[in-house]
Amino acid sequence: MSKALRELQARKAKQVAALQAINDEAVAESRELSAEEQTAYSAGEAALRGTNQAIVRTTALIAEETQIDRVPEQLVARIAATDLQAEQDPKRGFRSFGEYAQAVRASVKGRIDPRLAAIEAAAPTTYGSEGLGQDGGFAVPPQYSTDIYTLALTEDSLIPLTDRTPISSNSMVFPKDETTPWGTDGVRAYWQAEAAAATQTKPKLGTNTLRLNKLMALVPLTDELLADAPALGAYLTPLMARSIRWKTNEGILFGPGNGQPQGAFAGGAAIVQAKDLGQATKTVTIGNITNMVARLPPGMYNGAIWLVTPDALPALFQLTLGNYPIYLPIGGGVGAVQGGAGVAQNVQGGPIGMLFGRPLFPSQHAAAFSAQGDLLLANLSWYRTIENSDGVQTATSMHLYFDADATAYRVTFRIDGSSKIAAPISQAKGTNTLSPFIQLASR
C-alpha cells in the first residue's frame, strides 16, 4: 500500500470517529442534535466525502501505475520513437492537406484519427489578446501552413520587394536619420582653415516603431467539398494564399495605419505628380511619365516599378519618344529610347513589359483610369515591413458551423509596415521635392 493511501485511510478513521462521538452523545441523552452539533456533523460529513473521493482517485492511479509497470520496455521505447517521428514530420503523417481535412471531418462523427491527437488546438476559455486558440479544433500541420505562406509570397506579392524583417516578438523599433548631406542639421562637414576651431555636429536620430497587425481569413467548407481530398488541396490552399497576398499588397500601398500597415502612398512621404497643363481626361502623356521619373531621388530608379490600372494600358502602348516607343513588351528584344528625358533600356523579365526601362505591373490596386493613383511609381526597398517569423498560422474547428454541416478553417498572418522616411526629400539646389513613392494626379 502506498504512503498516500495509508494517510488517507487514517484520516478517514479519525473523521468517522468524530462523527460517531457526536451521534452517540445525542443518542445517550435521547434527543436530537443541537444546532451547534448539527453544524459540526454536517462539516464532518463533507470532509468525509472529500476523503472518500481522494481514496477512490488514489486507488485508481495505483492500479494504472501497476498496468504501466507491466508494459515491456521495448514497447515503451517503440511508442516514444513513433511519437517523436510524428512530431518531427512537418505533415504530421498526412499525405496531403485534403487527407488532413477529411480526418478533421471524420472527427465530428467521433472517429478521431490518432494523427490528429498530437495537434489538437487549445481551447480559448480564458486568454489574452495575444493568444490564439480554437475551441474543439485541430492545428493544421506546419507543412501546409508553410505552403500557404509560400504561395502568398509568389506572383504579384509586394512583400519580397520591401525591406522585410521577420520577428518573434510583437514589435520592433528601428532607428532613423532623415537628414541629407546638404541639409542644415545632422552630421555635416565644413571647410576648415588652418589652426581654426572645428565646427561640431552630431547625428539627428529618431525612431520608427512597427507593431504587428493581424490579418485573418475564416473559411467554412461543407462536408460535400471535404469529401474529395485532392480537389480540396488544390482549391483551398491557393485561395487562402491569394486573399493574404491581396490584403497585404493593399496595406503596403494604401493602408491607413491604426491596425493596418501605414501604406507607402498613404503616408507623408508620398508625392502626387500634377497633370500636364490642359491635359485631357483618359490620357497618359510623355510629360506624365518623365515628370514622375524626375521625382525619384538619385539612385532609386534601378529598383523602381510601375503599377498601372489595366484600363490605362492602351494609352501607354501608344506613347512614343521621337520614333521610339517608351513601352516595350516582354520578348521585344533589347532596345534603347533616347530623348530629352535620358535613356531607357528594355531588359527581359518584367511582368508584362518595360515602361521607360522599368517593369510594368497591371494592378487592381491602382485607381480607376484618370483618377489620382491610376499610375504609380515606387521603389519599395524604401518601405520597411515586419512579419511574424512563424509566417501563416492555421487552425480548424468542427463545431463553429456544426449546424450547417461545415468545417471552419482559420488563417492568420501578422504584418506591419511603413515608409522609411516621413516626408519628401528637399533637393540641394532643385525646386521639386523627391520621394520613392510617386502617383499621378487625376486628369
CSV table of C-alpha atoms in Angstrom, one decimal:
chain,number,residue,atom,x,y,z
A,1,MET,CA,0.0,0.0,0.0
A,2,SER,CA,1.3,3.5,-0.9
A,3,LYS,CA,2.1,6.1,1.8
A,4,ALA,CA,-0.6,8.5,0.3
A,5,LEU,CA,-3.3,5.8,0.6
A,6,ARG,CA,-2.3,4.9,4.2
A,7,GLU,CA,-2.6,8.6,5.2
A,8,LEU,CA,-6.0,8.9,3.5
A,9,GLN,CA,-7.3,5.8,5.4
A,10,ALA,CA,-6.0,7.1,8.7
A,11,ARG,CA,-7.7,10.4,8.1
A,12,LYS,CA,-11.0,8.7,7.3
A,13,ALA,CA,-10.8,6.7,10.5
A,14,LYS,CA,-10.5,9.9,12.6
A,15,GLN,CA,-13.3,11.6,10.7
A,16,VAL,CA,-15.7,8.6,11.3
A,17,ALA,CA,-14.8,8.5,15.0
A,18,ALA,CA,-15.6,12.2,15.4
A,19,LEU,CA,-19.0,11.8,13.7
A,20,GLN,CA,-19.7,8.7,15.8
A,21,ALA,CA,-18.9,10.7,19.0
A,22,ILE,CA,-21.4,13.4,18.2
A,23,ASN,CA,-24.1,11.0,17.3
A,24,ASP,CA,-23.5,8.7,20.4
A,25,GLU,CA,-23.8,11.7,22.8
A,26,ALA,CA,-27.3,12.6,21.4
A,27,VAL,CA,-28.5,9.0,21.5
A,28,ALA,CA,-27.3,8.6,25.1
A,29,GLU,CA,-29.4,11.6,26.1
A,30,SER,CA,-32.4,10.5,24.0
A,31,ARG,CA,-32.5,13.8,22.0
A,32,GLU,CA,-31.9,15.3,18.5
A,33,LEU,CA,-28.7,17.0,17.6
A,34,SER,CA,-28.5,20.6,18.8
A,35,ALA,CA,-27.9,23.4,16.2
A,36,GLU,CA,-24.2,23.5,17.1
A,37,GLU,CA,-23.9,19.7,16.9
A,38,GLN,CA,-25.7,19.6,13.6
A,39,THR,CA,-23.3,22.2,12.1
A,40,ALA,CA,-20.3,20.2,13.3
A,41,TYR,CA,-21.8,17.0,12.0
A,42,SER,CA,-22.5,18.5,8.5
A,43,ALA,CA,-19.0,19.8,8.3
A,44,GLY,CA,-17.6,16.4,9.3
A,45,GLU,CA,-19.8,14.6,6.6
A,46,ALA,CA,-18.5,17.0,3.9
A,47,ALA,CA,-14.9,16.3,5.0
A,48,LEU,CA,-15.5,12.5,4.9
A,49,ARG,CA,-17.0,12.7,1.4
A,50,GLY,CA,-13.8,14.5,0.2
A,51,THR,CA,-11.6,11.9,1.8
A,52,ASN,CA,-13.6,9.1,0.2
A,53,GLN,CA,-13.2,10.7,-3.2
A,54,ALA,CA,-9.5,11.1,-2.7
A,55,ILE,CA,-9.2,7.4,-1.8
A,56,VAL,CA,-11.0,6.4,-5.0
A,57,ARG,CA,-8.8,8.5,-7.1
A,58,THR,CA,-5.6,7.3,-5.4
A,59,THR,CA,-6.6,3.7,-5.7
A,60,ALA,CA,-7.4,4.1,-9.4
A,61,LEU,CA,-4.0,5.7,-10.0
A,62,ILE,CA,-2.2,2.9,-8.2
A,63,ALA,CA,-4.0,0.4,-10.5
A,64,GLU,CA,-2.9,2.4,-13.6
A,65,GLU,CA,0.7,2.5,-12.4
A,66,THR,CA,0.6,-1.2,-12.0
A,67,GLN,CA,-0.5,-1.6,-15.6
A,68,ILE,CA,2.3,0.7,-16.8
A,69,ASP,CA,4.8,-1.4,-15.0
A,70,ARG,CA,3.7,-4.4,-17.0
A,71,VAL,CA,4.3,-2.8,-20.4
A,72,PRO,CA,7.6,-4.1,-21.8
A,73,GLU,CA,10.4,-1.6,-22.1
A,74,GLN,CA,10.8,-2.4,-25.8
A,75,LEU,CA,7.1,-1.3,-26.4
A,76,VAL,CA,7.5,1.9,-24.4
A,77,ALA,CA,10.6,2.8,-26.4
A,78,ARG,CA,8.8,2.0,-29.7
A,79,ILE,CA,5.8,4.2,-28.7
A,80,ALA,CA,8.2,7.0,-27.8
A,81,ALA,CA,10.0,6.7,-31.1
A,82,THR,CA,6.8,6.8,-33.1
A,83,ASP,CA,5.6,9.9,-31.3
A,84,LEU,CA,8.9,11.6,-31.9
A,85,GLN,CA,8.8,10.7,-35.6
A,86,ALA,CA,5.3,12.1,-35.9
A,87,GLU,CA,6.3,15.3,-34.1
A,88,GLN,CA,9.3,15.8,-36.4
A,89,ASP,CA,7.3,15.2,-39.6
A,90,PRO,CA,6.0,18.7,-40.7
A,91,LYS,CA,3.0,17.0,-42.3
A,92,ARG,CA,2.3,15.0,-39.1
A,93,GLY,CA,1.8,11.8,-41.1
A,94,PHE,CA,-0.8,13.2,-43.6
A,95,ARG,CA,0.0,12.7,-47.3
A,96,SER,CA,-1.9,15.9,-48.4
A,97,PHE,CA,-3.9,18.8,-47.0
A,98,GLY,CA,-7.0,17.2,-48.4
A,99,GLU,CA,-6.3,14.0,-46.4
A,100,TYR,CA,-5.9,16.1,-43.2
A,101,ALA,CA,-9.2,17.9,-43.9
A,102,GLN,CA,-11.0,14.6,-44.3
A,103,ALA,CA,-9.6,13.4,-41.0
A,104,VAL,CA,-10.9,16.6,-39.3
A,105,ARG,CA,-14.3,16.0,-40.9
A,106,ALA,CA,-14.4,12.4,-39.6
A,107,SER,CA,-13.6,13.5,-36.1
A,108,VAL,CA,-17.0,15.2,-35.9
A,109,LYS,CA,-18.6,11.8,-36.0
A,110,GLY,CA,-16.4,10.5,-33.2
A,111,ARG,CA,-13.7,8.8,-35.4
A,112,ILE,CA,-10.6,10.6,-34.1
A,113,ASP,CA,-7.6,9.9,-36.3
A,114,PRO,CA,-4.6,9.3,-34.0
A,115,ARG,CA,-2.6,11.7,-36.1
A,116,LEU,CA,-4.9,14.5,-35.0
A,117,ALA,CA,-4.5,13.8,-31.3
A,118,ALA,CA,-1.0,15.3,-31.3
A,119,ILE,CA,-2.0,18.5,-33.0
A,120,GLU,CA,-5.2,19.4,-31.1
A,121,ALA,CA,-5.5,23.2,-30.7
A,122,ALA,CA,-6.0,24.8,-27.3
A,123,ALA,CA,-9.5,25.9,-26.3
A,124,PRO,CA,-9.7,29.7,-25.7
A,125,THR,CA,-11.7,29.8,-22.3
A,126,THR,CA,-9.5,32.4,-20.6
A,127,TYR,CA,-6.9,34.1,-22.8
A,128,GLY,CA,-5.1,37.4,-23.5
A,129,SER,CA,-5.3,39.4,-26.7
A,130,GLU,CA,-2.1,37.8,-28.0
A,131,GLY,CA,-3.4,34.3,-27.6
A,132,LEU,CA,-4.6,32.1,-30.4
A,133,GLY,CA,-6.9,29.1,-29.8
A,134,GLN,CA,-9.7,27.2,-31.5
A,135,ASP,CA,-12.5,25.6,-29.5
A,136,GLY,CA,-12.8,21.9,-30.4
A,137,GLY,CA,-10.3,22.2,-33.3
A,138,PHE,CA,-7.0,21.0,-34.6
A,139,ALA,CA,-3.9,22.9,-35.6
A,140,VAL,CA,-3.0,22.5,-39.3
A,141,PRO,CA,0.3,20.6,-39.7
A,142,PRO,CA,3.2,23.0,-40.2
A,143,GLN,CA,4.0,21.9,-43.8
A,144,TYR,CA,0.6,23.0,-45.0
A,145,SER,CA,0.8,26.4,-43.2
A,146,THR,CA,4.2,26.9,-44.9
A,147,ASP,CA,2.7,26.0,-48.3
A,148,ILE,CA,0.0,28.7,-47.8
A,149,TYR,CA,2.7,31.2,-46.7
A,150,THR,CA,4.9,30.4,-49.7
A,151,LEU,CA,2.1,30.9,-52.2
A,152,ALA,CA,1.2,34.2,-50.5
A,153,LEU,CA,4.7,35.5,-51.5
A,154,THR,CA,4.6,34.4,-55.2
A,155,GLU,CA,3.4,36.1,-58.4
A,156,ASP,CA,2.4,39.7,-57.7
A,157,SER,CA,3.2,39.9,-54.0
A,158,LEU,CA,4.9,43.1,-53.0
A,159,ILE,CA,6.3,41.8,-49.7
A,160,PRO,CA,9.6,40.5,-51.2
A,161,LEU,CA,10.2,43.9,-52.7
A,162,THR,CA,10.2,45.6,-49.3
A,163,ASP,CA,12.9,45.8,-46.7
A,164,ARG,CA,11.4,43.0,-44.6
A,165,THR,CA,12.4,41.7,-41.2
A,166,PRO,CA,10.9,38.6,-39.6
A,167,ILE,CA,10.5,39.0,-35.8
A,168,SER,CA,9.4,36.6,-33.0
A,169,SER,CA,8.1,39.4,-30.7
A,170,ASN,CA,5.2,41.7,-31.2
A,171,SER,CA,7.0,44.9,-32.3
A,172,MET,CA,10.3,46.3,-33.3
A,173,VAL,CA,11.9,49.8,-33.0
A,174,PHE,CA,14.1,51.0,-35.9
A,175,PRO,CA,16.4,54.0,-35.7
A,176,LYS,CA,16.1,56.6,-38.5
A,177,ASP,CA,18.1,59.5,-39.8
A,178,GLU,CA,16.3,61.7,-42.4
A,179,THR,CA,19.0,64.3,-42.7
A,180,THR,CA,20.7,65.0,-46.0
A,181,PRO,CA,24.3,66.0,-46.8
A,182,TRP,CA,23.1,69.4,-48.0
A,183,GLY,CA,20.7,70.0,-45.1
A,184,THR,CA,21.1,72.2,-42.1
A,185,ASP,CA,21.3,69.6,-39.3
A,186,GLY,CA,22.7,66.2,-38.6
A,187,VAL,CA,26.3,65.2,-39.4
A,188,ARG,CA,27.9,67.8,-41.6
A,189,ALA,CA,31.4,68.6,-43.0
A,190,TYR,CA,32.9,72.1,-43.1
A,191,TRP,CA,36.0,73.6,-44.9
A,192,GLN,CA,38.4,74.3,-42.1
A,193,ALA,CA,41.1,77.0,-42.0
A,194,GLU,CA,44.5,76.1,-40.6
A,195,ALA,CA,44.5,76.0,-36.8
A,196,ALA,CA,40.9,77.2,-36.6
A,197,ALA,CA,38.5,75.6,-34.1
A,198,ALA,CA,36.4,72.8,-35.7
A,199,THR,CA,32.7,73.1,-36.1
A,200,GLN,CA,31.0,70.3,-34.1
A,201,THR,CA,27.9,68.4,-35.4
A,202,LYS,CA,26.0,65.4,-34.2
A,203,PRO,CA,23.6,62.9,-35.6
A,204,LYS,CA,19.9,63.7,-35.6
A,205,LEU,CA,18.4,60.3,-34.9
A,206,GLY,CA,14.7,59.3,-34.4
A,207,THR,CA,12.9,56.0,-34.1
A,208,ASN,CA,10.2,54.3,-36.1
A,209,THR,CA,8.2,51.7,-34.1
A,210,LEU,CA,6.3,48.9,-36.0
A,211,ARG,CA,3.8,46.7,-34.3
A,212,LEU,CA,2.4,43.5,-35.8
A,213,ASN,CA,-1.2,43.7,-37.0
A,214,LYS,CA,-3.3,40.6,-37.5
A,215,LEU,CA,-4.9,39.7,-40.9
A,216,MET,CA,-7.4,36.8,-40.6
A,217,ALA,CA,-9.4,34.7,-43.0
A,218,LEU,CA,-12.2,32.4,-41.8
A,219,VAL,CA,-13.3,29.8,-44.4
A,220,PRO,CA,-16.2,27.4,-43.8
A,221,LEU,CA,-16.2,24.3,-46.1
A,222,THR,CA,-19.1,22.0,-46.5
A,223,ASP,CA,-18.8,18.2,-46.0
A,224,GLU,CA,-19.6,17.7,-49.6
A,225,LEU,CA,-16.5,19.7,-50.6
A,226,LEU,CA,-14.4,18.0,-48.0
A,227,ALA,CA,-15.2,14.6,-49.5
A,228,ASP,CA,-12.8,15.0,-52.3
A,229,ALA,CA,-9.3,15.3,-50.8
A,230,PRO,CA,-7.2,16.0,-54.0
A,231,ALA,CA,-9.7,18.7,-55.2
A,232,LEU,CA,-9.8,20.3,-51.7
A,233,GLY,CA,-6.0,20.7,-51.5
A,234,ALA,CA,-5.8,22.3,-55.0
A,235,TYR,CA,-8.7,24.6,-54.1
A,236,LEU,CA,-8.3,25.8,-50.6
A,237,THR,CA,-4.6,26.4,-50.2
A,238,PRO,CA,-4.2,28.8,-53.2
A,239,LEU,CA,-7.5,30.5,-52.3
A,240,MET,CA,-6.3,31.4,-48.8
A,241,ALA,CA,-2.9,32.5,-50.1
A,242,ARG,CA,-4.5,34.7,-52.7
A,243,SER,CA,-6.5,36.5,-50.1
A,244,ILE,CA,-3.5,37.1,-47.9
A,245,ARG,CA,-1.5,38.4,-50.9
A,246,TRP,CA,-4.2,40.8,-51.9
A,247,LYS,CA,-4.8,42.3,-48.5
A,248,THR,CA,-1.1,42.7,-47.7
A,249,ASN,CA,-0.4,44.4,-51.0
A,250,GLU,CA,-3.3,46.8,-50.4
A,251,GLY,CA,-1.9,47.5,-47.0
A,252,ILE,CA,1.6,48.1,-48.2
A,253,LEU,CA,0.4,50.6,-50.8
A,254,PHE,CA,-2.6,52.3,-49.2
A,255,GLY,CA,-3.0,51.0,-45.6
A,256,PRO,CA,-4.4,53.7,-43.2
A,257,GLY,CA,-2.4,52.6,-40.2
A,258,ASN,CA,-4.1,52.1,-36.8
A,259,GLY,CA,-4.5,48.3,-37.0
A,260,GLN,CA,-3.1,48.0,-40.6
A,261,PRO,CA,0.2,48.9,-42.2
A,262,GLN,CA,0.8,52.6,-43.0
A,263,GLY,CA,0.8,52.4,-46.8
A,264,ALA,CA,3.6,53.9,-48.9
A,265,PHE,CA,1.1,56.1,-50.8
A,266,ALA,CA,-0.9,57.0,-47.6
A,267,GLY,CA,2.0,58.3,-45.6
A,268,GLY,CA,3.5,61.8,-45.6
A,269,ALA,CA,6.5,60.8,-47.9
A,270,ALA,CA,4.3,60.2,-51.0
A,271,ILE,CA,4.2,62.7,-53.8
A,272,VAL,CA,1.3,63.5,-56.2
A,273,GLN,CA,2.7,64.5,-59.6
A,274,ALA,CA,0.4,67.1,-61.2
A,275,LYS,CA,-1.0,66.6,-64.7
A,276,ASP,CA,0.2,68.4,-67.7
A,277,LEU,CA,-1.2,71.9,-68.4
A,278,GLY,CA,-4.5,71.5,-70.3
A,279,GLN,CA,-4.3,67.6,-70.3
A,280,ALA,CA,-7.5,65.9,-71.3
A,281,THR,CA,-9.1,63.2,-69.2
A,282,LYS,CA,-8.5,59.5,-70.0
A,283,THR,CA,-4.9,60.2,-71.2
A,284,VAL,CA,-1.4,59.5,-70.2
A,285,THR,CA,1.4,61.6,-71.7
A,286,ILE,CA,5.1,61.6,-72.1
A,287,GLY,CA,5.2,64.5,-69.7
A,288,ASN,CA,3.4,62.5,-67.0
A,289,ILE,CA,6.0,59.7,-67.3
A,290,THR,CA,9.1,61.9,-67.4
A,291,ASN,CA,7.9,64.1,-64.6
A,292,MET,CA,7.3,61.1,-62.4
A,293,VAL,CA,10.7,59.7,-63.1
A,294,ALA,CA,12.3,63.1,-62.3
A,295,ARG,CA,10.7,63.0,-58.8
A,296,LEU,CA,12.7,59.8,-57.8
A,297,PRO,CA,15.8,60.5,-55.7
A,298,PRO,CA,19.1,59.8,-57.4
A,299,GLY,CA,20.0,56.1,-57.3
A,300,MET,CA,16.4,54.9,-56.8
A,301,TYR,CA,15.4,54.4,-60.4
A,302,ASN,CA,17.0,51.0,-60.9
A,303,GLY,CA,14.9,49.4,-58.1
A,304,ALA,CA,11.6,51.1,-59.0
A,305,ILE,CA,8.5,49.5,-60.5
A,306,TRP,CA,5.4,50.9,-62.2
A,307,LEU,CA,1.8,49.9,-61.2
A,308,VAL,CA,-1.0,50.8,-63.5
A,309,THR,CA,-4.7,50.2,-63.9
A,310,PRO,CA,-5.4,47.9,-66.8
A,311,ASP,CA,-7.7,50.5,-68.3
A,312,ALA,CA,-4.8,52.8,-68.9
A,313,LEU,CA,-2.7,50.3,-70.8
A,314,PRO,CA,-4.0,51.3,-74.3
A,315,ALA,CA,-2.9,54.9,-73.7
A,316,LEU,CA,0.6,53.8,-72.6
A,317,PHE,CA,1.1,51.4,-75.5
A,318,GLN,CA,0.7,54.3,-78.0
A,319,LEU,CA,3.3,56.6,-76.4
A,320,THR,CA,6.5,57.3,-78.3
A,321,LEU,CA,9.5,59.5,-77.7
A,322,GLY,CA,10.6,60.6,-81.2
A,323,ASN,CA,10.5,57.4,-83.3
A,324,TYR,CA,10.8,55.1,-80.3
A,325,PRO,CA,8.1,53.6,-78.1
A,326,ILE,CA,8.6,54.1,-74.4
A,327,TYR,CA,6.7,50.8,-73.6
A,328,LEU,CA,8.4,47.6,-74.8
A,329,PRO,CA,6.7,44.2,-74.3
A,330,ILE,CA,8.5,41.1,-73.0
A,331,GLY,CA,10.3,39.3,-75.8
A,332,GLY,CA,10.7,42.5,-77.8
A,333,GLY,CA,14.5,42.3,-77.6
A,334,VAL,CA,16.8,44.9,-76.2
A,335,GLY,CA,16.1,48.5,-77.3
A,336,ALA,CA,17.1,52.0,-76.3
A,337,VAL,CA,14.9,55.1,-76.1
A,338,GLN,CA,16.8,58.3,-76.3
A,339,GLY,CA,15.5,61.8,-75.8
A,340,GLY,CA,15.5,64.8,-73.5
A,341,ALA,CA,14.4,62.7,-70.6
A,342,GLY,CA,17.5,60.4,-70.9
A,343,VAL,CA,17.9,56.8,-71.8
A,344,ALA,CA,15.6,53.9,-71.0
A,345,GLN,CA,16.6,50.4,-71.9
A,346,ASN,CA,14.4,47.4,-72.2
A,347,VAL,CA,15.5,44.3,-70.2
A,348,GLN,CA,14.0,40.8,-70.1
A,349,GLY,CA,11.9,39.7,-67.1
A,350,GLY,CA,9.3,42.5,-66.5
A,351,PRO,CA,5.8,41.4,-65.6
A,352,ILE,CA,4.2,42.4,-69.0
A,353,GLY,CA,6.9,44.7,-70.3
A,354,MET,CA,9.1,47.7,-69.6
A,355,LEU,CA,7.9,51.3,-69.3
A,356,PHE,CA,10.8,53.7,-69.7
A,357,GLY,CA,13.1,50.9,-68.7
A,358,ARG,CA,11.4,49.7,-65.5
A,359,PRO,CA,9.0,46.7,-65.0
A,360,LEU,CA,5.3,47.5,-65.6
A,361,PHE,CA,2.6,45.7,-63.5
A,362,PRO,CA,-1.0,46.0,-64.4
A,363,SER,CA,-2.7,46.1,-60.9
A,364,GLN,CA,-6.1,46.1,-59.4
A,365,HIS,CA,-4.7,48.1,-56.6
A,366,ALA,CA,-4.2,51.1,-58.8
A,367,ALA,CA,-7.1,53.6,-59.0
A,368,ALA,CA,-9.6,53.9,-61.9
A,369,PHE,CA,-8.3,55.4,-65.1
A,370,SER,CA,-7.9,59.2,-64.8
A,371,ALA,CA,-8.3,59.1,-61.0
A,372,GLN,CA,-5.4,60.0,-58.7
A,373,GLY,CA,-3.2,56.9,-58.4
A,374,ASP,CA,-4.1,55.2,-61.6
A,375,LEU,CA,-0.3,55.2,-62.4
A,376,LEU,CA,2.2,54.6,-59.6
A,377,LEU,CA,6.0,54.6,-59.5
A,378,ALA,CA,7.6,53.1,-56.4
A,379,ASN,CA,10.9,51.9,-55.0
A,380,LEU,CA,9.6,49.6,-52.3
A,381,SER,CA,13.1,49.0,-50.8
A,382,TRP,CA,12.3,52.3,-49.0
A,383,TYR,CA,9.3,50.7,-47.4
A,384,ARG,CA,10.0,48.7,-44.3
A,385,THR,CA,7.9,45.6,-43.2
A,386,ILE,CA,8.0,43.3,-40.2
A,387,GLU,CA,6.2,40.0,-40.1
A,388,ASN,CA,5.8,37.1,-37.7
A,389,SER,CA,8.7,34.8,-38.0
A,390,ASP,CA,6.3,31.8,-38.0
A,391,GLY,CA,4.6,33.0,-41.1
A,392,VAL,CA,1.0,32.0,-41.6
A,393,GLN,CA,-0.8,30.3,-38.7
A,394,THR,CA,-3.7,28.0,-39.4
A,395,ALA,CA,-6.3,26.0,-37.4
A,396,THR,CA,-9.7,24.3,-37.8
A,397,SER,CA,-12.9,24.0,-35.9
A,398,MET,CA,-15.5,21.3,-36.4
A,399,HIS,CA,-18.1,22.9,-34.1
A,400,LEU,CA,-18.3,26.6,-35.3
A,401,TYR,CA,-20.6,25.7,-38.2
A,402,PHE,CA,-21.8,22.3,-36.9
A,403,ASP,CA,-25.4,23.0,-37.7
A,404,ALA,CA,-24.5,23.8,-41.3
A,405,ASP,CA,-22.6,20.6,-41.7
A,406,ALA,CA,-19.4,22.6,-42.4
A,407,THR,CA,-15.8,22.8,-41.0
A,408,ALA,CA,-14.2,26.2,-40.5
A,409,TYR,CA,-10.6,26.9,-41.4
A,410,ARG,CA,-8.9,29.9,-39.9
A,411,VAL,CA,-5.8,31.6,-41.3
A,412,THR,CA,-3.9,34.4,-39.6
A,413,PHE,CA,-0.9,36.4,-40.8
A,414,ARG,CA,0.7,39.2,-38.8
A,415,ILE,CA,2.5,42.1,-40.5
A,416,ASP,CA,3.2,45.8,-40.2
A,417,GLY,CA,5.0,48.3,-42.4
A,418,SER,CA,5.7,52.0,-43.1
A,419,SER,CA,7.9,54.2,-45.2
A,420,LYS,CA,11.5,54.6,-44.0
A,421,ILE,CA,11.1,58.4,-44.4
A,422,ALA,CA,8.3,60.6,-43.0
A,423,ALA,CA,8.3,63.4,-45.6
A,424,PRO,CA,9.5,64.1,-49.2
A,425,ILE,CA,13.2,65.0,-49.7
A,426,SER,CA,14.1,68.6,-50.4
A,427,GLN,CA,16.9,68.9,-53.1
A,428,ALA,CA,20.1,70.7,-52.6
A,429,LYS,CA,19.6,73.1,-55.5
A,430,GLY,CA,16.4,71.9,-57.3
A,431,THR,CA,12.9,73.1,-56.6
A,432,ASN,CA,10.8,69.9,-56.7
A,433,THR,CA,10.7,67.5,-53.7
A,434,LEU,CA,11.7,63.9,-54.3
A,435,SER,CA,10.3,60.6,-53.0
A,436,PRO,CA,10.4,56.8,-53.5
A,437,PHE,CA,6.6,56.9,-53.9
A,438,ILE,CA,5.0,58.9,-56.7
A,439,GLN,CA,1.5,58.8,-58.0
A,440,LEU,CA,0.0,60.6,-61.0
A,441,ALA,CA,-2.7,63.2,-60.2
A,442,SER,CA,-6.3,63.0,-61.5
A,443,ARG,CA,-6.9,64.3,-65.0
